[in-house]
């Protein structure tokens, strides 16, 4: 009789553990339908020039991913060389969005084809593949890819002007025409190596070396200021005009990475 009781106890224990496993099991999502890239259709030949740089290049229109439950996906346009059929060296056209269309200017698309992107030869017709990636932050949601469209484009040679470092913490002093350049390494990133003296000398960034305007960046204009090692670069005391420049706590050679898109700057002491 006792043996029978043990069998019942074992049976109910296993049943209980089985029910717990079913409750805690991660739910799986149902099948989805990939987006369809409907426009453009690849029938046009695009010639990009400095003159039409600010004009719209194209509006990419696509359908939504369809799931058997409500899910909001993020859509990204991927661009790759035609021979890169798996999009292994693709570039993203711009930030992901939940909208079912994305527009881009000639200038911005041209940068994707330049040295910092697919490295196409300026003034020569070329072809690129584009597709839509539909993804979600939830790992249980499958990533889908649309059909591929081939675009025929002739890029131009775009020169992105540098931004500059000026101030008595640099060899340029406070003369804009002597400001030290940070060269473009992508559409929004600028990099250079600058010798900085320590506080109380200070510096700021300029968008041109002809005058103080129209672009200049003080410490408070940036969302993020980093340094390696940490805390080497910070805000200088306000000057007589109420302006707060940058200052370094240690003199030395600094590699500077300035990012316009992220509104950030990073200093790495060499």
Short mmCIF file of C-alpha atoms in Angstrom, two decimals:
data_model
loop_
_atom_site.label_atom_id
_atom_site.label_comp_id
_atom_site.label_asym_id
_atom_site.label_seq_id
_atom_site.Cartn_x
_atom_site.Cartn_y
_atom_site.Cartn_z
CA UNK A 1 0.00 0.00 0.00
CA UNK A 2 2.83 2.37 0.84
CA UNK A 3 4.45 1.55 -2.48
CA UNK A 4 1.24 2.57 -4.26
CA UNK A 5 1.18 5.89 -2.36
CA UNK A 6 4.73 6.61 -3.48
CA UNK A 7 3.70 6.00 -7.07
CA UNK A 8 0.80 8.47 -6.73
CA UNK A 9 3.09 11.07 -5.13
CA UNK A 10 5.64 10.67 -7.91
CA UNK A 11 2.93 10.94 -10.57
CA UNK A 12 1.47 14.17 -9.15
CA UNK A 13 4.94 15.69 -8.68
CA UNK A 14 5.82 15.08 -12.31
CA UNK A 15 2.47 16.48 -13.45
CA UNK A 16 3.02 19.62 -11.35
CA UNK A 17 6.51 20.21 -12.74
CA UNK A 18 5.22 19.67 -16.26
CA UNK A 19 2.47 22.27 -15.77
CA UNK A 20 5.00 24.77 -14.37
CA UNK A 21 7.22 24.28 -17.39
CA UNK A 22 4.30 24.99 -19.70
CA UNK A 23 3.44 28.21 -17.84
CA UNK A 24 7.01 29.58 -17.92
CA UNK A 25 7.79 28.55 -21.49
CA UNK A 26 8.48 31.57 -23.76
CA UNK A 27 5.59 32.04 -26.17
CA UNK A 28 6.45 31.74 -29.86
CA UNK A 29 5.15 34.17 -32.44
CA UNK A 30 3.23 33.05 -35.46
CA UNK A 31 4.29 33.26 -39.09
CA UNK A 32 4.86 36.68 -40.64
CA UNK A 33 4.78 38.07 -44.17
CA UNK A 34 7.85 39.97 -45.38
CA UNK A 35 7.52 43.60 -46.52
CA UNK A 36 7.38 44.37 -50.24
CA UNK A 37 9.47 47.24 -51.60
CA UNK A 38 7.08 48.77 -54.13
CA UNK A 39 8.82 52.02 -55.07
CA UNK A 40 11.17 52.84 -56.70
CA UNK A 41 10.98 50.09 -59.28
CA UNK A 42 14.51 50.42 -60.69
CA UNK A 43 13.42 51.73 -64.07
CA UNK A 44 15.18 55.13 -63.79
CA UNK A 45 18.81 56.17 -64.27
CA UNK A 46 19.84 58.67 -61.58
CA UNK A 47 22.56 61.25 -62.18
CA UNK A 48 23.61 63.04 -59.00
CA UNK A 49 25.27 66.47 -59.13
CA UNK A 50 26.24 69.27 -56.77
CA UNK A 51 23.47 71.36 -58.32
CA UNK A 52 20.72 68.92 -57.34
CA UNK A 53 22.32 67.94 -54.01
CA UNK A 54 19.50 69.35 -51.88
CA UNK A 55 16.73 67.89 -54.07
CA UNK A 56 14.92 64.64 -53.17
CA UNK A 57 16.61 61.52 -54.55
CA UNK A 58 13.73 59.11 -53.99
CA UNK A 59 10.95 58.13 -51.64
CA UNK A 60 11.13 54.43 -50.76
CA UNK A 61 7.66 52.96 -50.20
CA UNK A 62 7.05 49.47 -48.81
CA UNK A 63 4.34 47.37 -47.22
CA UNK A 64 4.23 46.42 -43.55
CA UNK A 65 5.19 43.09 -42.09
CA UNK A 66 1.99 41.19 -41.29
CA UNK A 67 1.86 39.03 -38.15
CA UNK A 68 -0.98 37.09 -36.54
CA UNK A 69 -0.81 39.50 -33.57
CA UNK A 70 -0.15 43.25 -33.23
CA UNK A 71 3.59 43.95 -33.55
CA UNK A 72 5.25 47.26 -34.47
CA UNK A 73 8.35 46.67 -36.60
CA UNK A 74 11.22 49.03 -37.40
CA UNK A 75 12.16 49.40 -41.06
CA UNK A 76 15.64 50.08 -42.42
CA UNK A 77 16.71 50.57 -46.04
CA UNK A 78 19.85 48.59 -46.81
CA UNK A 79 22.14 49.48 -49.75
CA UNK A 80 24.81 47.14 -51.14
CA UNK A 81 26.90 46.53 -54.24
CA UNK A 82 25.11 44.41 -56.84
CA UNK A 83 27.67 41.62 -56.51
CA UNK A 84 27.08 41.55 -52.73
CA UNK A 85 23.92 39.49 -53.03
CA UNK A 86 23.88 38.63 -49.32
CA UNK A 87 24.27 42.29 -48.28
CA UNK A 88 27.32 41.36 -46.18
CA UNK A 89 28.97 44.77 -46.70
CA UNK A 90 25.74 46.78 -46.81
CA UNK A 91 25.24 50.30 -45.49
CA UNK A 92 22.03 51.50 -43.85
CA UNK A 93 20.48 54.38 -45.72
CA UNK A 94 19.40 56.15 -42.53
CA UNK A 95 17.97 55.53 -39.06
CA UNK A 96 15.25 52.90 -38.68
CA UNK A 97 11.64 54.05 -38.58
CA UNK A 98 8.20 52.57 -38.01
CA UNK A 99 6.86 54.51 -41.02
CA UNK A 100 6.16 52.74 -44.30
CA UNK A 101 8.14 55.20 -46.41
CA UNK A 102 11.52 56.92 -46.25
CA UNK A 103 12.83 59.87 -48.25
CA UNK A 104 16.44 60.90 -48.84
CA UNK A 105 18.17 63.76 -50.66
CA UNK A 106 20.62 63.43 -53.53
CA UNK A 107 23.45 64.65 -51.29
CA UNK A 108 22.75 62.08 -48.57
CA UNK A 109 22.42 59.18 -51.02
CA UNK A 110 25.58 60.30 -52.77
CA UNK A 111 27.46 60.05 -49.46
CA UNK A 112 26.34 56.42 -49.14
CA UNK A 113 28.11 55.76 -52.44
CA UNK A 114 31.27 57.68 -51.48
CA UNK A 115 34.52 56.71 -49.77
CA UNK A 116 32.88 56.36 -46.37
CA UNK A 117 30.15 54.09 -47.82
CA UNK A 118 30.30 51.76 -50.83
CA UNK A 119 33.35 53.57 -52.29
CA UNK A 120 31.99 54.03 -55.80
CA UNK A 121 33.99 55.96 -58.43
CA UNK A 122 32.62 59.51 -58.89
CA UNK A 123 31.16 60.46 -62.28
CA UNK A 124 30.89 56.81 -63.35
CA UNK A 125 27.52 55.03 -63.70
CA UNK A 126 27.12 52.21 -61.20
CA UNK A 127 24.43 49.90 -59.85
CA UNK A 128 23.45 49.16 -56.26
CA UNK A 129 20.91 46.86 -54.68
CA UNK A 130 18.43 48.07 -52.08
CA UNK A 131 16.06 46.20 -49.81
CA UNK A 132 14.03 46.76 -46.62
CA UNK A 133 14.93 45.13 -43.32
CA UNK A 134 12.04 44.75 -40.84
CA UNK A 135 13.19 44.04 -37.31
CA UNK A 136 12.07 44.26 -33.70
CA UNK A 137 13.82 44.69 -30.34
CA UNK A 138 12.07 41.52 -29.17
CA UNK A 139 14.38 38.59 -29.97
CA UNK A 140 11.43 36.26 -30.45
CA UNK A 141 10.26 38.31 -33.44
CA UNK A 142 11.80 37.17 -36.70
CA UNK A 143 13.67 39.68 -38.90
CA UNK A 144 12.27 39.88 -42.43
CA UNK A 145 13.78 41.19 -45.67
CA UNK A 146 11.93 42.54 -48.67
CA UNK A 147 12.50 41.92 -52.34
CA UNK A 148 15.63 43.48 -53.84
CA UNK A 149 15.53 46.40 -56.29
CA UNK A 150 18.55 47.44 -58.40
CA UNK A 151 19.14 51.17 -58.87
CA UNK A 152 21.36 52.68 -61.57
CA UNK A 153 23.12 55.77 -60.21
CA UNK A 154 25.95 58.09 -61.24
CA UNK A 155 27.49 59.68 -58.11
CA UNK A 156 29.54 62.87 -57.97
CA UNK A 157 32.72 63.69 -56.09
CA UNK A 158 31.46 65.19 -52.84
CA UNK A 159 33.93 67.12 -50.71
CA UNK A 160 32.85 67.50 -47.10
CA UNK A 161 34.57 70.53 -45.55
CA UNK A 162 36.31 70.01 -42.21
CA UNK A 163 35.37 71.48 -38.87
CA UNK A 164 37.99 73.27 -36.82
CA UNK A 165 39.51 73.62 -33.34
CA UNK A 166 40.48 77.11 -32.18
CA UNK A 167 41.61 78.62 -28.86
CA UNK A 168 44.65 79.49 -26.78
CA UNK A 169 44.91 75.82 -25.77
CA UNK A 170 45.97 75.16 -29.40
CA UNK A 171 48.72 76.48 -31.68
CA UNK A 172 46.03 78.43 -33.58
CA UNK A 173 45.28 80.80 -30.71
CA UNK A 174 42.02 82.68 -31.06
CA UNK A 175 42.41 83.38 -34.81
CA UNK A 176 39.76 81.54 -36.88
CA UNK A 177 41.89 81.57 -40.05
CA UNK A 178 44.58 79.60 -38.18
CA UNK A 179 42.11 77.08 -36.71
CA UNK A 180 43.17 73.41 -36.82
CA UNK A 181 41.09 71.10 -39.07
CA UNK A 182 39.31 67.89 -38.16
CA UNK A 183 38.75 66.06 -41.45
CA UNK A 184 35.59 64.20 -42.46
CA UNK A 185 35.72 60.42 -42.11
CA UNK A 186 32.00 59.93 -42.84
CA UNK A 187 28.94 62.05 -43.48
CA UNK A 188 28.75 63.17 -39.84
CA UNK A 189 32.10 62.26 -38.25
CA UNK A 190 35.28 64.34 -38.11
CA UNK A 191 38.65 63.26 -36.77
CA UNK A 192 42.06 64.79 -36.11
CA UNK A 193 45.00 64.94 -33.71
CA UNK A 194 45.59 68.19 -31.84
CA UNK A 195 48.17 69.33 -29.28
CA UNK A 196 46.35 70.86 -26.30
CA UNK A 197 47.80 72.84 -23.43
CA UNK A 198 46.23 72.56 -19.99
CA UNK A 199 43.78 74.86 -18.22
CA UNK A 200 43.35 77.77 -17.82
CA UNK A 201 43.82 77.77 -21.61
CA UNK A 202 40.69 76.71 -23.50
CA UNK A 203 39.28 75.96 -26.95
CA UNK A 204 36.08 75.51 -28.95
CA UNK A 205 34.95 74.10 -32.32
CA UNK A 206 34.11 76.06 -35.48
CA UNK A 207 32.18 75.03 -38.57
CA UNK A 208 34.38 77.26 -40.75
CA UNK A 209 37.76 79.00 -40.53
CA UNK A 210 36.67 82.29 -42.04
CA UNK A 211 34.96 83.81 -39.01
CA UNK A 212 33.19 82.94 -35.75
CA UNK A 213 29.89 82.31 -37.54
CA UNK A 214 27.67 80.79 -38.63
CA UNK A 215 28.68 77.61 -36.76
CA UNK A 216 30.54 77.23 -33.49
CA UNK A 217 30.21 74.77 -30.62
CA UNK A 218 30.77 75.54 -26.95
CA UNK A 219 30.84 72.93 -24.19
CA UNK A 220 27.12 73.20 -23.46
CA UNK A 221 26.17 72.78 -27.12
CA UNK A 222 27.07 69.07 -27.13
CA UNK A 223 25.00 66.29 -25.61
CA UNK A 224 28.00 64.13 -24.76
CA UNK A 225 31.66 64.95 -24.05
CA UNK A 226 33.91 61.92 -23.41
CA UNK A 227 37.60 61.50 -22.79
CA UNK A 228 40.00 58.56 -22.46
CA UNK A 229 41.17 58.45 -19.70
CA UNK A 230 37.98 59.85 -18.20
CA UNK A 231 37.47 63.45 -17.05
CA UNK A 232 40.49 64.91 -18.85
CA UNK A 233 38.37 67.40 -20.82
CA UNK A 234 35.63 69.47 -19.24
CA UNK A 235 33.98 72.90 -19.19
CA UNK A 236 36.13 75.98 -18.77
CA UNK A 237 34.93 78.84 -16.54
CA UNK A 238 32.65 81.26 -18.36
CA UNK A 239 34.54 84.06 -20.10
CA UNK A 240 33.61 87.74 -20.11
CA UNK A 241 30.95 87.04 -22.76
CA UNK A 242 29.34 84.25 -20.76
CA UNK A 243 30.73 81.62 -23.15
CA UNK A 244 31.84 78.25 -21.76
CA UNK A 245 34.66 76.72 -23.80
CA UNK A 246 36.43 73.36 -23.39
CA UNK A 247 39.58 72.87 -21.34
CA UNK A 248 41.96 69.97 -20.75
CA UNK A 249 43.26 69.18 -17.28
CA UNK A 250 46.44 67.70 -18.76
CA UNK A 251 48.53 68.97 -21.67
CA UNK A 252 49.29 66.51 -24.44
CA UNK A 253 48.37 65.09 -27.83
CA UNK A 254 44.68 64.29 -28.18
CA UNK A 255 42.85 62.40 -30.90
CA UNK A 256 39.46 64.09 -31.34
CA UNK A 257 36.39 62.40 -32.81
CA UNK A 258 33.51 64.85 -33.39
CA UNK A 259 30.11 63.42 -34.35
CA UNK A 260 27.49 65.85 -35.67
CA UNK A 261 24.74 63.23 -35.87
CA UNK A 262 25.10 62.27 -32.20
CA UNK A 263 26.06 65.80 -31.15
CA UNK A 264 29.05 64.36 -29.30
CA UNK A 265 32.82 64.60 -29.05
CA UNK A 266 35.41 62.12 -27.76
CA UNK A 267 38.98 62.94 -26.75
CA UNK A 268 41.62 60.21 -26.52
CA UNK A 269 44.96 61.21 -24.99
CA UNK A 270 47.86 59.66 -26.91
#
